[in-house]
N, CA and C of each residue as an Amber inpcrd file, in Angstrom:
protein
   348
   0.8470000  -1.1670000   0.0000000   0.0000000   0.0000000   0.0000000
   0.8960000   1.2350000   0.0000000   0.5900000   2.2110000  -0.8710000
   1.3840000   3.4370000  -0.9420000   0.6500000   4.5630000  -0.2260000
   1.4190000   5.3450000   0.4660000   0.8610000   6.4880000   1.1930000
   1.3000000   7.7770000   0.5240000   0.3800000   8.6920000   0.5060000
   0.6990000  10.0210000  -0.0140000   0.6360000  10.9800000   1.1660000
   1.6590000  11.8120000   1.3030000   1.6790000  12.7690000   2.4110000
   1.0920000  14.0930000   1.9230000   0.0840000  14.5360000   2.6480000
  -0.5860000  15.7950000   2.3080000  -0.5270000  16.6980000   3.5280000
  -0.1760000  17.9940000   3.3110000  -0.1470000  18.9660000   4.4010000
  -1.3970000  19.8340000   4.2970000  -2.1240000  19.9070000   5.4120000
  -3.3380000  20.7020000   5.4490000  -3.3760000  21.4380000   6.7850000
  -3.4690000  22.7640000   6.7240000  -3.4720000  23.6050000   7.9160000
  -2.3070000  23.2550000   8.8320000  -1.1060000  23.2220000   8.2120000
   0.1510000  22.9800000   8.8900000   0.2470000  21.6120000   9.5670000
  -0.6140000  20.7180000   9.2000000  -0.5180000  19.3500000   9.7100000
  -0.2930000  18.4210000   8.5280000   0.5200000  17.3830000   8.7490000
   0.7780000  16.4260000   7.6780000  -0.0980000  15.1880000   7.8850000
  -0.7030000  14.7890000   6.7960000  -1.5630000  13.6040000   6.8290000
  -0.9910000  12.5680000   5.8560000  -0.9650000  11.3190000   6.2980000
  -0.5920000  10.2230000   5.3990000  -1.8760000   9.6170000   4.8610000
  -2.0530000   9.7250000   3.5760000  -3.2900000   9.2820000   2.9340000
  -2.9980000   7.9930000   2.1740000  -3.9090000   7.0340000   2.3540000
  -3.6770000   5.7410000   1.6980000  -4.5360000   5.5130000   0.4670000
  -5.4280000   6.4130000   0.1730000  -6.1970000   6.2390000  -1.0720000
  -6.3480000   7.5800000  -1.7970000  -6.6270000   7.4810000  -3.0610000
  -6.6880000   8.6810000  -3.9040000  -7.9020000   9.5550000  -3.6020000
  -9.0130000   8.9220000  -3.2080000 -10.2390000   9.6760000  -2.9420000
 -10.0220000  10.6340000  -1.7680000  -9.4540000  10.1520000  -0.7070000
  -9.1930000  10.9950000   0.4570000  -8.1880000  12.0810000   0.1010000
  -7.2120000  11.7170000  -0.6890000  -6.2050000  12.6840000  -1.1320000
  -6.8550000  13.7950000  -1.9360000  -7.7700000  13.4320000  -2.8420000
  -8.4700000  14.4450000  -3.6430000  -9.3140000  15.3450000  -2.7510000
  -9.9900000  14.7430000  -1.7690000 -10.8110000  15.5450000  -0.8530000
  -9.9600000  16.5570000  -0.0930000  -8.8120000  16.1040000   0.3820000
  -7.9380000  17.0200000   1.1060000  -7.3860000  18.0970000   0.1730000
  -7.0610000  17.7530000  -1.0370000  -6.5810000  18.7360000  -2.0090000
  -7.6630000  19.7640000  -2.3280000  -8.9180000  19.2750000  -2.4140000
 -10.0310000  20.1990000  -2.6460000 -10.2050000  21.1400000  -1.4450000
 -10.0600000  20.5740000  -0.2490000 -10.1640000  21.3980000   0.9600000
  -9.0430000  22.4490000   0.9790000  -7.8400000  22.0240000   0.5850000
  -6.7280000  22.9740000   0.5160000  -7.0190000  24.0780000  -0.5040000
  -7.5610000  23.6910000  -1.6430000  -7.8850000  24.6670000  -2.6860000
  -8.9170000  25.6660000  -2.1680000  -9.9160000  25.1780000  -1.4130000
 -10.9340000  26.0790000  -0.8500000 -10.3050000  27.0300000   0.1740000
  -9.4100000  26.5000000   0.9810000  -8.7350000  27.3460000   1.9640000
  -7.8720000  28.3940000   1.2650000  -7.1830000  27.9980000   0.2070000
  -6.3700000  28.9410000  -0.5610000  -7.2580000  30.0030000  -1.1910000
  -8.4130000  29.5980000  -1.6920000  -9.3570000  30.5500000  -2.2810000
  -9.8340000  31.5510000  -1.2310000 -10.1460000  31.0430000  -0.0180000
 -10.5600000  31.9430000   1.0710000  -9.4420000  32.9210000   1.4220000
  -8.2140000  32.3900000   1.4730000  -7.0720000  33.2560000   1.7840000
  -6.8700000  34.3170000   0.6900000  -7.0640000  33.9260000  -0.5520000
  -6.9470000  34.8940000  -1.6520000  -8.0110000  35.9770000  -1.5600000
  -9.2160000  35.5690000  -1.1770000 -10.3000000  36.5470000  -0.9930000
  -9.9340000  37.5130000   0.1300000  -9.4360000  36.9630000   1.2500000
  -9.0310000  37.8130000   2.3670000  -7.8820000  38.7430000   1.9640000
  -6.9470000  38.2140000   1.1830000  -5.8300000  39.0150000   0.7180000
  -6.3120000  40.1650000  -0.1800000  -7.2400000  39.8670000  -1.0760000
  -7.8060000  40.9140000  -1.9410000  -8.5500000  41.9670000  -1.1230000
  -9.3310000  41.4970000  -0.1300000 -10.0330000  42.4340000   0.7490000
  -9.0290000  43.3300000   1.4690000  -7.9370000  42.7250000   1.9320000
  -6.8970000  43.4830000   2.6320000  -6.2660000  44.5170000   1.6980000
  -6.0140000  44.1200000   0.4550000  -5.4400000  45.0530000  -0.5240000
  -6.3880000  46.2300000  -0.7600000  -7.6910000  45.9360000  -0.8710000
  -8.6770000  47.0060000  -1.0700000  -8.7080000  47.9490000   0.1370000
  -8.6200000  47.3470000   1.3430000  -8.5960000  48.1870000   2.5440000
  -7.3540000  49.0800000   2.5680000  -6.2210000  48.5190000   2.1720000
  -4.9940000  49.3090000   2.1130000  -5.1230000  50.4590000   1.1180000
  -5.6830000  50.1640000  -0.0630000  -5.8750000  51.2110000  -1.0700000
  -6.8120000  52.2990000  -0.5510000  -7.8920000  51.8540000   0.0840000
  -8.8490000  52.8110000   0.6390000  -8.1860000  53.6500000   1.7290000
  -7.4090000  53.0020000   2.5790000  -6.7020000  53.7040000   3.6470000
  -5.7130000  54.7080000   3.0690000  -5.0320000  54.3210000   2.0010000
  -4.0750000  55.2110000   1.3460000  -4.7850000  56.4410000   0.7720000
  -5.9470000  56.2160000   0.1350000  -6.7160000  57.3380000  -0.4180000
  -7.1820000  58.2650000   0.7000000  -7.6530000  57.6610000   1.7950000
  -8.1140000  58.4530000   2.9320000  -6.9560000  59.2540000   3.5140000
  -5.7940000  58.6130000   3.6080000  -4.6100000  59.2880000   4.1370000
  -4.2290000  60.4730000   3.2470000  -4.2380000  60.2750000   1.9310000
  -3.9200000  61.3610000   0.9980000  -4.9350000  62.4950000   1.1400000
  -6.2210000  62.1280000   1.2860000  -7.2650000  63.1490000   1.4500000
  -7.0420000  63.9310000   2.7520000  -6.6510000  63.2300000   3.8050000
  -6.3860000  63.8990000   5.0890000  -5.2100000  64.8630000   4.9610000
  -4.1670000  64.4310000   4.2700000  -3.0100000  65.3020000   4.0690000
  -3.4320000  66.5380000   3.2680000  -4.2120000  66.3150000   2.2150000
  -4.6950000  67.4220000   1.3910000  -5.5500000  68.3810000   2.2210000
  -6.4500000  67.8190000   3.0300000  -7.3050000  68.6600000   3.8810000
  -6.4720000  69.4110000   4.9130000  -5.4170000  68.7500000   5.4040000
  -4.5410000  69.3980000   6.3740000  -3.8360000  70.5940000   5.7400000
  -3.3860000  70.4280000   4.4890000  -2.7620000  71.5510000   3.7840000
  -3.7680000  72.6830000   3.5870000  -4.9840000  72.3290000   3.2050000
  -6.0200000  73.3510000   3.0250000  -6.2920000  74.0800000   4.3420000
  -6.3690000  73.3070000   5.4310000  -6.6200000  73.8970000   6.7400000
  -5.4790000  74.8220000   7.1400000  -4.2420000  74.4090000   6.8720000
  -3.1000000  75.2730000   7.1660000  -3.1670000  76.5640000   6.3640000
  -3.5620000  76.4480000   5.0920000  -3.7170000  77.6530000   4.2580000
  -4.7880000  78.5730000   4.8270000  -5.8950000  77.9900000   5.2690000
  -6.9850000  78.7860000   5.8510000  -6.5070000  79.4750000   7.1310000
  -5.7440000  78.7510000   7.9410000  -5.2290000  79.3360000   9.1880000
  -4.2740000  80.4900000   8.8770000  -3.3990000  80.2970000   7.8820000
  -2.4750000  81.3790000   7.4930000  -3.2560000  82.6030000   7.0140000
  -4.2890000  82.3630000   6.1960000  -5.1150000  83.4740000   5.7030000
  -5.8100000  84.1800000   6.8630000  -6.3070000  83.3920000   7.8260000
  -6.9650000  83.9610000   9.0020000  -5.9760000  84.8250000   9.7890000
  -4.7460000  84.3070000   9.9780000  -3.7340000  85.0730000  10.7060000
  -3.4080000  86.3750000   9.9750000  -3.2790000  86.3040000   8.6590000
  -3.0320000  87.5220000   7.8710000  -4.1880000  88.5030000   7.9990000
  -5.4110000  87.9750000   7.9320000  -6.5870000  88.8320000   8.0730000
  -6.6040000  89.5090000   9.4470000  -6.2320000  88.7430000  10.4760000
  -6.2110000  89.3090000  11.8310000  -5.1520000  90.4060000  11.9370000
  -3.9690000  90.1820000  11.3330000  -2.9290000  91.2210000  11.3370000
  -3.4290000  92.4680000  10.6210000  -4.0750000  92.2640000   9.4760000
  -4.6190000  93.4060000   8.7250000  -5.6810000  94.1380000   9.5250000
  -6.5270000  93.3710000  10.2100000  -7.5630000  94.0010000  11.0300000
  -6.9400000  94.7910000  12.1720000  -5.8940000  94.2330000  12.7910000
  -5.2060000  94.9730000  13.8530000  -4.6060000  96.2600000  13.3120000
  -3.9560000  96.1600000  12.1520000  -3.3590000  97.3460000  11.5230000
  -4.4500000  98.3710000  11.2170000  -5.5460000  97.9040000  10.6220000
  -6.6480000  98.8070000  10.2880000  -7.2360000  99.4500000  11.5410000
  -7.3490000  98.6580000  12.6020000  -7.8960000  99.1840000  13.8510000
  -6.9860000 100.2790000  14.4060000  -5.6750000 100.0370000  14.3570000
  -4.7210000 101.0530000  14.8170000  -4.8320000 102.3140000  13.9650000
  -4.9910000 102.1380000  12.6560000  -5.1610000 103.2910000  11.7730000
  -6.4390000 104.0570000  12.1110000  -7.4770000 103.3180000  12.4080000
  -8.7540000 103.9570000  12.7770000  -8.5890000 104.7410000  14.0790000
  -7.8890000 104.1530000  15.0460000  -7.6570000 104.8650000  16.3060000
  -6.8370000 106.1430000  16.0630000  -5.8230000 106.0210000  15.2100000
  -5.0220000 107.2060000  14.8780000  -5.8860000 108.2660000  14.1980000
  -6.7240000 107.8310000  13.2730000  -7.6390000 108.7530000  12.5840000
  -8.5740000 109.4160000  13.5790000  -9.0420000 108.6290000  14.5260000
  -9.9600000 109.1630000  15.5350000  -9.2660000 110.2470000  16.3580000
  -8.0040000 110.0020000  16.7210000  -7.2480000 111.0130000  17.4790000
  -7.0830000 112.2770000  16.6560000  -6.7310000 112.0850000  15.3900000
  -6.5520000 113.2390000  14.5000000  -7.8560000 114.0110000  14.3670000
  -8.9610000 113.2880000  14.1570000 -10.2690000 113.9410000  14.0200000
 -10.6740000 114.6610000  15.3060000 -10.3350000 114.0480000  16.4350000
 -10.6640000 114.6770000  17.7090000  -9.8890000 115.9970000  17.8570000
  -8.6110000 115.9810000  17.4760000  -7.8100000 117.2090000  17.5220000
  -8.3880000 118.2660000  16.5790000  -8.7220000 117.8250000  15.3610000
  -9.3040000 118.7440000  14.3750000 -10.6170000 119.3110000  14.8820000
 -11.4080000 118.4400000  15.5010000 -12.6950000 118.8690000  16.0490000
 -12.4870000 119.9170000  17.1430000 -11.4860000 119.6790000  17.9630000
 -11.1730000 120.6410000  19.0270000 -10.7260000 121.9700000  18.4160000
  -9.8970000 121.9150000  17.3790000  -9.4490000 123.1380000  16.7000000
 -10.6350000 123.8950000  16.1140000 -11.5310000 123.1510000  15.4740000
 -12.7190000 123.7830000  14.8810000 -13.5800000 124.4130000  15.9660000
 -13.7420000 123.6860000  17.0460000 -14.5430000 124.1880000  18.1670000
 -13.9130000 125.4600000  18.7230000 -12.6040000 125.4260000  18.8900000
 -11.9040000 126.6250000  19.3930000 -12.0350000 127.7890000  18.4040000
 -11.9470000 127.4660000  17.1250000 -12.0870000 128.5130000  16.1050000
 -13.4740000 129.1290000  16.1440000 -14.4690000 128.3080000  16.3010000
 -15.8520000 128.8100000  16.3790000 -16.0200000 129.6900000  17.6170000
 -15.4590000 129.2570000  18.7420000 -15.5430000 130.0530000  19.9620000
 -14.8450000 131.4030000  19.7680000 -13.6800000 131.3460000  19.1140000
 -12.9530000 132.5830000  18.8250000 -13.7810000 133.5070000  17.9280000
 -14.4140000 132.9000000  16.9460000 -15.2360000 133.6780000  16.0240000
 -16.3420000 134.4000000  16.7930000 -17.0270000 133.6440000  17.6920000
 -18.1140000 134.2750000  18.4440000 -17.5890000 135.3450000  19.3870000
 -16.4250000 135.1160000  19.9730000 -15.8430000 136.1320000  20.8620000
 -15.4900000 137.4000000  20.0650000 -14.8780000 137.1570000  18.9120000
 -14.5410000 138.2920000  18.0620000 -15.8060000 139.0110000  17.5900000
 -16.8070000 138.2360000  17.2730000 -18.0730000 138.7970000  16.8210000
 -18.6910000 139.6480000  17.9230000 -18.6320000 139.1630000  19.1610000
 -19.1680000 139.9330000  20.2870000 -18.3810000 141.2340000  20.4720000
 -17.0690000 141.1020000  20.3000000 -16.2140000 142.2840000  20.4450000
 -16.5420000 143.3070000  19.3720000 -16.7030000 142.8480000  18.1630000
 -17.0300000 143.7620000  17.0530000 -18.3970000 144.3920000  17.3000000
 -19.3530000 143.6330000  17.7650000 -20.6900000 144.1500000  18.0170000
 -20.6480000 145.1910000  19.1460000 -19.8500000 144.9590000  20.1770000
 -19.7450000 145.8870000  21.2880000 -19.1350000 147.2240000  20.8410000
 -18.2040000 147.1260000  19.9140000 -17.5370000 148.3390000  19.4610000
 -18.4700000 149.2100000  18.6070000 -19.4250000 148.5780000  17.9670000
 -20.3570000 149.3830000  17.1570000 -21.4440000 149.8580000  18.0330000
């Protein structure tokens, strides 16, 4: 009687007939098919993960650009606010000068009226 050695799930079996050998070979083929399916699923997950990772990197760059723009806008707003405060001081001084000029005008007007 001849024995054929078949390895299945890391175990070795000594098979004494062809029918059992074929059954074990078919079982091995099914297991290999399952492993190939799992391997393909894993490859798809890796590809999907890679795409997601690239999208995250892209979004991170966009977010950094938005943050830089926000920081620039804030600097510009601070500069503009300082300019507005300076303008306000200038206008306040001008307003005071105008007010003083008007008061002077009325004083002079009173003086001129008194003299007539």
